């Protein structure tokens, strides 16, 4: 404030002086330049040299003119002795005679004019010389003033001519110019030089007098013009603009400290619905009266009458406190000569005590609430302003408050950084918002360092302060780079950032001195914190050097092993091998291995030690103990493979991520597709961990471990379990005998625990136990049942899938009469293959082509030995799947177990209530229905638009033709239509799937299919026929009806009379009736005779 008051007094005194400034009237008698040049011996000597050179140039020019005149007179003497002969030469009319040629040569003798390069008037000449030989200090000062005046347009365009780019001034004066050609203020003129105008043409010697060859300097003595802003425009520029729609109408209240409370109340009708009327009035009245601003602030802090989380409120308070205020011209009337009336309250200790108490309360309330970063900005601005002005008796208390603000900001940045590093935060918009908060809080942190620029400060800058300062500066820089929405930063934020950069520049001489005294130890410690490579190794002892001797230059260069490090202390830039912080390149984030483990997580990375490798800036998981390094390894034939390392800071362990493709042929599918694989080279183990990096137990949940000896142990059980090799004879014997009937080999794995073998089917989610002592395999889901060695049970003949379970009580022969066996059958595409006419078809269940959503499904059927049938346990899906199995395994002879054919049992199930539903079927049920419908052969007419021939496409090499029932399609369609009658009650029902497309296709002609069913009906057993109701519907559909036209009344219909057969019958006369037996077609010529006219009708 002392400096601000001194500047005001200086310019106030300056405005009262009569002499012009450096930017106007440079050639006036009272101009500074003229006066300076008059007193300068060097300038006067150089001016004398120029003037002497001008005189010499003039003498040379006169001599040149005299020589030209002598030559002209000699030529004219020759002309007097000659006679013109041009008219007599008729052969060469265009050829001049000697006399005319000499006259033309004499007329062409011309001499250029001479323009003086410097004004003849001494005052103007001195002004020009001052511009040429002005001291650099004055030139820089004037350039700064000129740029300050031209702030709105730093490079204004003008049509003026530069002296040093004009002939002859460039050649004559250029050697005396001492300034830089890049300076902003140049010697210019609004008029052109005579030498460059159309008057500069050479003059004929015969008609031009001597004085017409000499001209004074034609350029005006001026400098680059300035465009001064109006005072109102300057005020508008220096006053922040409110952009929030809730506060925009109160812009007038922030412009000055005039009393505007009445106007604010009058403007209440414009108050936004989102803003309370009391807050509207409080905001508009804050600056009413410059002496009341600090009182109003104290009231706001006490009553919380303004929303501190609004940027407009921050702008209001910041602008009011940082503005010097209305200036009192008479310093003697002030309590303190340098403190204006607006801030004199801060010189009262009791008022400052009240402020400190409320500021501490607010700071304590928001200590852990980092969501409201603007509150911290307000508190910090108030604290720093009070510290600057208050009496020395309150400096210690304010210093403690400054340190509390700094500590709070540092704590908030750590908390937000942990949230950003959280792998479960995938929303990029939220991350960008958090980065914006970190930038704002970091800038607030830097504002506290302005305490070191205050002359009354007693706080000493330490090495730890420098490390913290560099950490926050790099945090601001890194988050500005990583935040994709930085371009939308508000004007207030940009101004605050510029101010923080100015503070860093102001205190850098202190930092530079401290770094040199400590041999740059602070930079080594900072690198150990900021650079993850050093963090994983411990300490750093780099060689550092200041890039530039300028005390305000913030660049420092160092070396660590083979890496070159550069730090910009002013802007927080940290480079390793010319690379700063950033995101992983697309070639890494799009890699299949990266996406499998890390998904969409966004890492902040730095350059690692090796080329084209990156290491995460932050640590992850427990206490930030783990860093990830990403690099590419050049493989054979130019292929490049992503390599991911996991480095532990505390233990120095290093794991490498192994691609799952390395284990696809060696391990069960569940160990390949459900886990990520991390190899520890030091301990020679491979850990099976969760597949997703975002898992909270990503490091600790180790399900399996592969040891160097080749065996895999399960870790999350009380007793040790070891994986049995799939290529072993034990595994192959059990698998091929039993478990191949349920699933493929990659989805079956076995774990040994002492004498017990745990057998898991990963896709179906079922398990069994094999006891090595009694050789019995029991079920986990049905603990009282075991796998029967004899898998034949008298029905579903030819089915290669399905596992038969028998009760353990049968072995013990206890109550075997009341026990039932169970059959487990996996879901899939049921396929039948018939190799010859004599053999029964082989039925398999294809699971590879099944939808991934159905691949885990299986069904359990009960063998009811009393009723001699298989009973499903799930309705309607289980009933329909059992019907499908019976249909596909059907034969013309009845089954041994059921005493009926599979087709008959299939129709029994399809007619039963268990298969019918009053609501739409689910996806898996509709898939089963589609498989049943496709058993019927495809039928259609050939060609389709005619009905002369029927085409039947039987399912060859599948079921016997007699088992491919025409009614399967019809009954399935009836089932689907019945289930969809109440579709409107189930909005989430499935209506556009494969079966719907199947019915809409033209592969099956339904009417023809119904006809063929009726033709073959008697060949089917009564049990294998459609229901009586469906047969009745088929008969009604196939019956012929006479054509009955239907007339609908509509707005555009026309009333035509009905057409009858007898209409217009007698229009051509009588009609002759003849017997058809009398008709003779041949020869055709008889059709032209009268008796065969069309009016005859033959009966």
mmCIF file of N, CA and C in Angstrom, residues 822-825 858-862 871-874 878:
data_model
loop_
_atom_site.group_PDB
_atom_site.id
_atom_site.type_symbol
_atom_site.label_atom_id
_atom_site.label_comp_id
_atom_site.label_asym_id
_atom_site.label_seq_id
_atom_site.Cartn_x
_atom_site.Cartn_y
_atom_site.Cartn_z
ATOM 1 N N UNK A 822 -31.544 -89.202 -10.445
ATOM 2 C CA UNK A 822 -31.596 -87.882 -11.082
ATOM 3 C C UNK A 822 -30.676 -87.865 -12.287
ATOM 4 N N UNK A 823 -31.104 -87.122 -13.277
ATOM 5 C CA UNK A 823 -30.323 -86.956 -14.500
ATOM 6 C C UNK A 823 -30.025 -85.470 -14.696
ATOM 7 N N UNK A 824 -28.734 -85.135 -14.767
ATOM 8 C CA UNK A 824 -28.304 -83.758 -15.015
ATOM 9 C C UNK A 824 -27.948 -83.626 -16.494
ATOM 10 N N UNK A 825 -28.625 -82.712 -17.178
ATOM 11 C CA UNK A 825 -28.399 -82.499 -18.611
ATOM 12 C C UNK A 825 -28.069 -81.024 -18.844
ATOM 13 N N UNK A 858 -28.317 -75.615 -16.819
ATOM 14 C CA UNK A 858 -28.467 -77.077 -16.886
ATOM 15 C C UNK A 858 -29.803 -77.435 -16.253
ATOM 16 N N UNK A 859 -30.265 -78.660 -16.544
ATOM 17 C CA UNK A 859 -31.567 -79.109 -16.047
ATOM 18 C C UNK A 859 -31.397 -80.430 -15.302
ATOM 19 N N UNK A 860 -32.241 -80.616 -14.316
ATOM 20 C CA UNK A 860 -32.235 -81.847 -13.523
ATOM 21 C C UNK A 860 -33.591 -82.540 -13.714
ATOM 22 N N UNK A 861 -33.548 -83.799 -14.158
ATOM 23 C CA UNK A 861 -34.763 -84.590 -14.360
ATOM 24 C C UNK A 861 -34.755 -85.764 -13.382
ATOM 25 N N UNK A 862 -35.933 -86.098 -12.918
ATOM 26 C CA UNK A 862 -36.091 -87.185 -11.950
ATOM 27 C C UNK A 862 -36.596 -88.418 -12.678
ATOM 28 N N UNK A 871 -39.322 -87.004 -15.075
ATOM 29 C CA UNK A 871 -40.109 -85.860 -14.651
ATOM 30 C C UNK A 871 -39.227 -84.613 -14.572
ATOM 31 N N UNK A 872 -39.651 -83.533 -15.215
ATOM 32 C CA UNK A 872 -38.877 -82.281 -15.117
ATOM 33 C C UNK A 872 -39.146 -81.596 -13.783
ATOM 34 N N UNK A 873 -38.209 -80.747 -13.372
ATOM 35 C CA UNK A 873 -38.337 -80.024 -12.104
ATOM 36 C C UNK A 873 -38.560 -78.534 -12.315
ATOM 37 N N UNK A 874 -38.472 -78.054 -13.537
ATOM 38 C CA UNK A 874 -38.590 -76.620 -13.809
ATOM 39 C C UNK A 874 -39.659 -76.419 -14.865
ATOM 40 N N UNK A 878 -38.020 -76.495 -18.104
ATOM 41 C CA UNK A 878 -37.590 -77.881 -17.968
ATOM 42 C C UNK A 878 -38.494 -78.837 -18.717
#
